[in-house]
Amino acid sequence: MKLGLVTSNAGKLRELAAALEPAGHTVAQRALEYPEVQAASLGAVVEFGLEWLAQRHAGEALLIDDAGLFVDALGGFPGVYSRYAYDTIGPAGVLALLGDGAERSAEFRCVLGLLLPDGGRQLFRGSCRGRITRTPRGNGGFGYDPVFVPAGDERTFAELPLAEKNTVSHRGRALAALAVYLGDSG
Ligand code: IMP
């Protein structure tokens, strides 16, 4: 299936294309803006976005992706505010909030929203437990990748090759569910 990914984030586009193209789907960036409402959950943000797109882009197959980093010791912050926190205090600010604290567990979550040409909508979720580093490491990925180590690894997301990040990440898990739903059109 030909899917339009509504995002300005090139990192997300790379991860989606790497996961879906082997199954015969194509993913192209769709330069549309949709309102990201401030809501209490990623799912609510995605549902609102799908509704908005459905009213304006009927007949297209579109994907949206909303993700967040939930830090246990900060009560889940930045969570649904991850983009705002990234643009203001940045990953260094999140490290500063944690200070020297030993409790550094965190979870990345991703919700993918699919709008089908017939107006159908589906949500796919994925999460990844891990911990926040004391200093940023690695040049790959994007966003908070340099400060997050997935459980069972010593490398940050920014130190993993893209294909490896996709096998364990929140987005990779949501994408695996989406790929099963779409089936193989290759
Ligand atoms: P968004 O609202 O889904 O675009 O993402 C919220 C914030 O989390 C942005 O600052 C992103 O850069 C960041 N983010 C989203 N997904 C990831 C990821 O897979 N790794 C690291 N940071 C991410």
PDB file of C-alpha atoms and ligand atoms in Angstrom:
ATOM      1  CA  MET A   1       0.000   0.000   0.000  1.00  0.00           C
ATOM      2  CA  LYS A   2       1.121   3.574  -0.684  1.00  0.00           C
ATOM      3  CA  LEU A   3       1.151   5.439   2.613  1.00  0.00           C
ATOM      4  CA  GLY A   4       1.633   9.137   3.250  1.00  0.00           C
ATOM      5  CA  LEU A   5       3.380   9.867   6.535  1.00  0.00           C
ATOM      6  CA  VAL A   6       2.237  13.197   7.908  1.00  0.00           C
ATOM      7  CA  THR A   7       5.353  14.468   9.656  1.00  0.00           C
ATOM      8  CA  SER A   8       8.209  16.904   9.324  1.00  0.00           C
ATOM      9  CA  ASN A   9      10.483  14.502  11.200  1.00  0.00           C
ATOM     10  CA  ALA A  10      12.970  12.836   8.827  1.00  0.00           C
ATOM     11  CA  GLY A  11      14.005  10.370  11.558  1.00  0.00           C
ATOM     12  CA  LYS A  12      10.473   9.008  11.859  1.00  0.00           C
ATOM     13  CA  LEU A  13      10.226   8.717   8.073  1.00  0.00           C
ATOM     14  CA  ARG A  14      13.457   6.668   7.937  1.00  0.00           C
ATOM     15  CA  GLU A  15      12.241   4.293  10.662  1.00  0.00           C
ATOM     16  CA  LEU A  16       8.813   3.785   9.082  1.00  0.00           C
ATOM     17  CA  ALA A  17      10.221   3.233   5.597  1.00  0.00           C
ATOM     18  CA  ALA A  18      12.794   0.714   6.866  1.00  0.00           C
ATOM     19  CA  ALA A  19      10.085  -1.291   8.627  1.00  0.00           C
ATOM     20  CA  LEU A  20       7.344  -1.205   5.974  1.00  0.00           C
ATOM     21  CA  GLU A  21       9.117  -1.207   2.618  1.00  0.00           C
ATOM     22  CA  PRO A  22      10.429  -4.803   2.912  1.00  0.00           C
ATOM     23  CA  ALA A  23       6.763  -5.902   3.076  1.00  0.00           C
ATOM     24  CA  GLY A  24       6.032  -4.112  -0.207  1.00  0.00           C
ATOM     25  CA  HIS A  25       4.564  -0.876   1.130  1.00  0.00           C
ATOM     26  CA  THR A  26       5.815   2.555   0.173  1.00  0.00           C
ATOM     27  CA  VAL A  27       6.044   5.421   2.635  1.00  0.00           C
ATOM     28  CA  ALA A  28       6.314   9.004   1.407  1.00  0.00           C
ATOM     29  CA  GLN A  29       6.449  12.142   3.471  1.00  0.00           C
ATOM     30  CA  ARG A  30       3.213  14.141   3.248  1.00  0.00           C
ATOM     31  CA  ALA A  31       3.856  17.795   3.974  1.00  0.00           C
ATOM     32  CA  LEU A  32       0.577  18.478   5.736  1.00  0.00           C
ATOM     33  CA  GLU A  33       0.082  20.255   9.011  1.00  0.00           C
ATOM     34  CA  TYR A  34      -2.454  18.919  11.473  1.00  0.00           C
ATOM     35  CA  PRO A  35      -3.220  20.346  14.885  1.00  0.00           C
ATOM     36  CA  GLU A  36      -1.548  18.449  17.726  1.00  0.00           C
ATOM     37  CA  VAL A  37      -3.981  19.046  20.544  1.00  0.00           C
ATOM     38  CA  GLN A  38      -2.683  19.092  24.092  1.00  0.00           C
ATOM     39  CA  ALA A  39      -4.287  15.965  25.517  1.00  0.00           C
ATOM     40  CA  ALA A  40      -3.717  13.654  28.461  1.00  0.00           C
ATOM     41  CA  SER A  41      -2.676  10.716  26.281  1.00  0.00           C
ATOM     42  CA  LEU A  42      -0.820  10.037  23.044  1.00  0.00           C
ATOM     43  CA  GLY A  43      -3.853   8.091  21.803  1.00  0.00           C
ATOM     44  CA  ALA A  44      -6.136  11.114  22.197  1.00  0.00           C
ATOM     45  CA  VAL A  45      -3.693  13.282  20.216  1.00  0.00           C
ATOM     46  CA  VAL A  46      -3.622  10.701  17.414  1.00  0.00           C
ATOM     47  CA  GLU A  47      -7.408  10.232  17.364  1.00  0.00           C
ATOM     48  CA  PHE A  48      -7.918  13.981  17.063  1.00  0.00           C
ATOM     49  CA  GLY A  49      -5.325  14.165  14.270  1.00  0.00           C
ATOM     50  CA  LEU A  50      -6.976  11.321  12.335  1.00  0.00           C
ATOM     51  CA  GLU A  51     -10.384  12.975  12.627  1.00  0.00           C
ATOM     52  CA  TRP A  52      -8.974  16.263  11.358  1.00  0.00           C
ATOM     53  CA  LEU A  53      -7.224  14.586   8.412  1.00  0.00           C
ATOM     54  CA  ALA A  54     -10.278  12.443   7.557  1.00  0.00           C
ATOM     55  CA  GLN A  55     -12.347  15.581   7.075  1.00  0.00           C
ATOM     56  CA  ARG A  56      -9.844  17.139   4.695  1.00  0.00           C
ATOM     57  CA  HIS A  57      -8.057  14.288   2.937  1.00  0.00           C
ATOM     58  CA  ALA A  58     -10.677  11.626   2.327  1.00  0.00           C
ATOM     59  CA  GLY A  59      -9.551   8.898  -0.054  1.00  0.00           C
ATOM     60  CA  GLU A  60      -5.905   8.930   0.983  1.00  0.00           C
ATOM     61  CA  ALA A  61      -3.975   6.407   3.070  1.00  0.00           C
ATOM     62  CA  LEU A  62      -2.256   8.509   5.733  1.00  0.00           C
ATOM     63  CA  LEU A  63      -0.185   7.725   8.801  1.00  0.00           C
ATOM     64  CA  ILE A  64       0.552   9.853  11.844  1.00  0.00           C
ATOM     65  CA  ASP A  65       2.968   9.076  14.667  1.00  0.00           C
ATOM     66  CA  ASP A  66       2.910  10.523  18.161  1.00  0.00           C
ATOM     67  CA  ALA A  67       5.560   9.500  20.651  1.00  0.00           C
ATOM     68  CA  GLY A  68       6.788  10.462  24.087  1.00  0.00           C
ATOM     69  CA  LEU A  69       9.386   9.698  26.740  1.00  0.00           C
ATOM     70  CA  PHE A  70       7.902   8.892  30.155  1.00  0.00           C
ATOM     71  CA  VAL A  71      10.441   9.133  33.002  1.00  0.00           C
ATOM     72  CA  ASP A  72       9.346   7.270  36.142  1.00  0.00           C
ATOM     73  CA  ALA A  73      11.174   9.469  38.685  1.00  0.00           C
ATOM     74  CA  LEU A  74       9.607  12.573  37.110  1.00  0.00           C
ATOM     75  CA  GLY A  75       6.063  11.230  37.405  1.00  0.00           C
ATOM     76  CA  GLY A  76       5.974  10.399  33.692  1.00  0.00           C
ATOM     77  CA  PHE A  77       7.288  13.788  32.540  1.00  0.00           C
ATOM     78  CA  PRO A  78       7.899  14.833  29.785  1.00  0.00           C
ATOM     79  CA  GLY A  79       5.390  12.239  28.418  1.00  0.00           C
ATOM     80  CA  VAL A  80       2.754  13.975  26.317  1.00  0.00           C
ATOM     81  CA  TYR A  81       4.812  17.182  26.656  1.00  0.00           C
ATOM     82  CA  SER A  82       7.905  15.569  25.109  1.00  0.00           C
ATOM     83  CA  ARG A  83       8.029  17.806  22.096  1.00  0.00           C
ATOM     84  CA  TYR A  84       7.588  20.972  24.154  1.00  0.00           C
ATOM     85  CA  ALA A  85      10.246  19.819  26.627  1.00  0.00           C
ATOM     86  CA  TYR A  86      12.585  18.966  23.755  1.00  0.00           C
ATOM     87  CA  ASP A  87      12.145  22.424  22.228  1.00  0.00           C
ATOM     88  CA  THR A  88      12.628  24.218  25.545  1.00  0.00           C
ATOM     89  CA  ILE A  89      14.860  22.440  28.085  1.00  0.00           C
ATOM     90  CA  GLY A  90      16.042  19.728  25.642  1.00  0.00           C
ATOM     91  CA  PRO A  91      17.500  16.329  26.599  1.00  0.00           C
ATOM     92  CA  ALA A  92      20.112  18.136  28.739  1.00  0.00           C
ATOM     93  CA  GLY A  93      17.281  19.691  30.730  1.00  0.00           C
ATOM     94  CA  VAL A  94      15.732  16.263  31.371  1.00  0.00           C
ATOM     95  CA  LEU A  95      19.136  15.008  32.582  1.00  0.00           C
ATOM     96  CA  ALA A  96      19.396  18.053  34.854  1.00  0.00           C
ATOM     97  CA  LEU A  97      15.953  17.337  36.349  1.00  0.00           C
ATOM     98  CA  LEU A  98      17.082  13.801  37.200  1.00  0.00           C
ATOM     99  CA  GLY A  99      20.400  15.014  38.597  1.00  0.00           C
ATOM    100  CA  ASP A 100      22.459  12.223  40.167  1.00  0.00           C
ATOM    101  CA  GLY A 101      19.363  10.212  41.056  1.00  0.00           C
ATOM    102  CA  ALA A 102      19.880   6.455  40.921  1.00  0.00           C
ATOM    103  CA  GLU A 103      16.276   5.808  39.851  1.00  0.00           C
ATOM    104  CA  ARG A 104      16.514   6.417  36.084  1.00  0.00           C
ATOM    105  CA  SER A 105      13.945   4.050  34.597  1.00  0.00           C
ATOM    106  CA  ALA A 106      11.825   5.337  31.738  1.00  0.00           C
ATOM    107  CA  GLU A 107       9.600   4.250  28.900  1.00  0.00           C
ATOM    108  CA  PHE A 108       9.248   5.401  25.330  1.00  0.00           C
ATOM    109  CA  ARG A 109       5.744   5.085  23.909  1.00  0.00           C
ATOM    110  CA  CYS A 110       4.519   5.436  20.344  1.00  0.00           C
ATOM    111  CA  VAL A 111       1.028   5.526  18.885  1.00  0.00           C
ATOM    112  CA  LEU A 112       0.648   5.200  15.118  1.00  0.00           C
ATOM    113  CA  GLY A 113      -2.623   6.294  13.548  1.00  0.00           C
ATOM    114  CA  LEU A 114      -3.701   4.935  10.173  1.00  0.00           C
ATOM    115  CA  LEU A 115      -6.360   6.614   8.046  1.00  0.00           C
ATOM    116  CA  LEU A 116      -7.535   4.362   5.213  1.00  0.00           C
ATOM    117  CA  PRO A 117      -8.906   5.525   1.845  1.00  0.00           C
ATOM    118  CA  ASP A 118     -12.389   4.287   2.877  1.00  0.00           C
ATOM    119  CA  GLY A 119     -12.279   6.450   6.017  1.00  0.00           C
ATOM    120  CA  GLY A 120     -11.399   3.564   8.356  1.00  0.00           C
ATOM    121  CA  ARG A 121      -9.065   4.370  11.252  1.00  0.00           C
ATOM    122  CA  GLN A 122      -6.767   2.174  13.304  1.00  0.00           C
ATOM    123  CA  LEU A 123      -4.334   2.820  16.147  1.00  0.00           C
ATOM    124  CA  PHE A 124      -1.185   0.767  16.784  1.00  0.00           C
ATOM    125  CA  ARG A 125       0.815   1.087  19.998  1.00  0.00           C
ATOM    126  CA  GLY A 126       4.292   0.155  21.068  1.00  0.00           C
ATOM    127  CA  SER A 127       6.421   0.809  24.140  1.00  0.00           C
ATOM    128  CA  CYS A 128      10.014   0.247  25.183  1.00  0.00           C
ATOM    129  CA  ARG A 129      11.318   0.177  28.766  1.00  0.00           C
ATOM    130  CA  GLY A 130      14.794   1.397  29.502  1.00  0.00           C
ATOM    131  CA  ARG A 131      16.777   3.950  31.451  1.00  0.00           C
ATOM    132  CA  ILE A 132      18.054   7.493  31.143  1.00  0.00           C
ATOM    133  CA  THR A 133      21.830   7.912  30.839  1.00  0.00           C
ATOM    134  CA  ARG A 134      23.895  10.384  32.869  1.00  0.00           C
ATOM    135  CA  THR A 135      25.347  11.972  29.717  1.00  0.00           C
ATOM    136  CA  PRO A 136      24.236  11.905  26.051  1.00  0.00           C
ATOM    137  CA  ARG A 137      25.909   9.288  23.809  1.00  0.00           C
ATOM    138  CA  GLY A 138      25.781   8.546  20.072  1.00  0.00           C
ATOM    139  CA  ASN A 139      25.093  10.369  16.824  1.00  0.00           C
ATOM    140  CA  GLY A 140      22.304   8.291  15.270  1.00  0.00           C
ATOM    141  CA  GLY A 141      18.553   8.595  15.577  1.00  0.00           C
ATOM    142  CA  PHE A 142      16.897  11.813  16.708  1.00  0.00           C
ATOM    143  CA  GLY A 143      15.233  13.525  19.642  1.00  0.00           C
ATOM    144  CA  TYR A 144      15.978  11.927  23.011  1.00  0.00           C
ATOM    145  CA  ASP A 145      17.805   8.945  21.475  1.00  0.00           C
ATOM    146  CA  PRO A 146      21.242   9.925  22.921  1.00  0.00           C
ATOM    147  CA  VAL A 147      19.937   9.764  26.519  1.00  0.00           C
ATOM    148  CA  PHE A 148      17.885   6.524  26.392  1.00  0.00           C
ATOM    149  CA  VAL A 149      19.244   2.977  26.798  1.00  0.00           C
ATOM    150  CA  PRO A 150      16.703   0.220  26.046  1.00  0.00           C
ATOM    151  CA  ALA A 151      16.404  -2.595  28.612  1.00  0.00           C
ATOM    152  CA  GLY A 152      18.877  -5.411  27.985  1.00  0.00           C
ATOM    153  CA  ASP A 153      21.394  -3.179  26.203  1.00  0.00           C
ATOM    154  CA  GLU A 154      24.218  -0.853  27.194  1.00  0.00           C
ATOM    155  CA  ARG A 155      24.009   1.306  24.074  1.00  0.00           C
ATOM    156  CA  THR A 156      21.739   4.310  23.680  1.00  0.00           C
ATOM    157  CA  PHE A 157      19.186   4.402  20.851  1.00  0.00           C
ATOM    158  CA  ALA A 158      21.548   6.897  19.182  1.00  0.00           C
ATOM    159  CA  GLU A 159      24.309   4.258  19.227  1.00  0.00           C
ATOM    160  CA  LEU A 160      22.161   1.561  17.578  1.00  0.00           C
ATOM    161  CA  PRO A 161      21.951   1.105  13.808  1.00  0.00           C
ATOM    162  CA  LEU A 162      18.461   2.056  12.606  1.00  0.00           C
ATOM    163  CA  ALA A 163      17.435  -1.552  11.883  1.00  0.00           C
ATOM    164  CA  GLU A 164      18.428  -2.564  15.422  1.00  0.00           C
ATOM    165  CA  LYS A 165      16.561   0.361  16.997  1.00  0.00           C
ATOM    166  CA  ASN A 166      13.494  -0.772  15.039  1.00  0.00           C
ATOM    167  CA  THR A 167      13.670  -4.297  16.499  1.00  0.00           C
ATOM    168  CA  VAL A 168      13.330  -3.064  20.108  1.00  0.00           C
ATOM    169  CA  SER A 169      11.931   0.454  20.012  1.00  0.00           C
ATOM    170  CA  HIS A 170       8.453   1.719  20.840  1.00  0.00           C
ATOM    171  CA  ARG A 171       7.993   2.756  17.206  1.00  0.00           C
ATOM    172  CA  GLY A 172       9.367  -0.541  15.897  1.00  0.00           C
ATOM    173  CA  ARG A 173       6.837  -2.444  18.021  1.00  0.00           C
ATOM    174  CA  ALA A 174       3.945  -0.277  16.857  1.00  0.00           C
ATOM    175  CA  LEU A 175       5.190  -0.742  13.287  1.00  0.00           C
ATOM    176  CA  ALA A 176       5.273  -4.524  13.685  1.00  0.00           C
ATOM    177  CA  ALA A 177       1.571  -4.437  14.625  1.00  0.00           C
ATOM    178  CA  LEU A 178       0.815  -2.129  11.689  1.00  0.00           C
ATOM    179  CA  ALA A 179       2.720  -4.416   9.300  1.00  0.00           C
ATOM    180  CA  VAL A 180       0.659  -7.423  10.441  1.00  0.00           C
ATOM    181  CA  TYR A 181      -2.532  -5.419   9.886  1.00  0.00           C
ATOM    182  CA  LEU A 182      -1.492  -4.282   6.398  1.00  0.00           C
ATOM    183  CA  GLY A 183      -0.230  -7.698   5.364  1.00  0.00           C
ATOM    184  CA  ASP A 184       2.324  -8.303   2.686  1.00  0.00           C
ATOM    185  CA  SER A 185       1.637  -6.564  -0.601  1.00  0.00           C
ATOM    186  CA  GLY A 186       5.041  -7.335  -2.109  1.00  0.00           C
TER     187      GLY A 186
HETATM  188  P1  IMP B   1       6.396  13.782  18.572  1.00  0.00           P
HETATM  189  O1  IMP B   1       5.398  14.710  19.202  1.00  0.00           O
HETATM  190  O2  IMP B   1       5.865  12.400  18.381  1.00  0.00           O
HETATM  191  O3  IMP B   1       6.998  14.302  17.306  1.00  0.00           O
HETATM  192  O4  IMP B   1       7.624  13.591  19.550  1.00  0.00           O
HETATM  193  C1  IMP B   1       7.743  14.219  20.798  1.00  0.00           C
HETATM  194  C2  IMP B   1       9.209  14.420  21.108  1.00  0.00           C
HETATM  195  O5  IMP B   1       9.795  13.150  21.363  1.00  0.00           O
HETATM  196  C3  IMP B   1       9.997  15.078  19.982  1.00  0.00           C
HETATM  197  O6  IMP B   1      10.910  15.982  20.538  1.00  0.00           O
HETATM  198  C4  IMP B   1      10.709  13.917  19.336  1.00  0.00           C
HETATM  199  O7  IMP B   1      11.956  14.323  18.807  1.00  0.00           O
HETATM  200  C5  IMP B   1      10.872  12.952  20.482  1.00  0.00           C
HETATM  201  N1  IMP B   1      10.813  11.579  19.981  1.00  0.00           N
HETATM  202  C6  IMP B   1       9.792  10.953  19.331  1.00  0.00           C
HETATM  203  N2  IMP B   1      10.130   9.714  18.988  1.00  0.00           N
HETATM  204  C7  IMP B   1      11.400   9.544  19.422  1.00  0.00           C
HETATM  205  C8  IMP B   1      12.314   8.476  19.322  1.00  0.00           C
HETATM  206  O8  IMP B   1      12.055   7.414  18.735  1.00  0.00           O
HETATM  207  N3  IMP B   1      13.508   8.672  19.891  1.00  0.00           N
HETATM  208  C9  IMP B   1      13.848   9.840  20.528  1.00  0.00           C
HETATM  209  N4  IMP B   1      13.053  10.869  20.619  1.00  0.00           N
HETATM  210  C10 IMP B   1      11.813  10.731  20.064  1.00  0.00           C
END
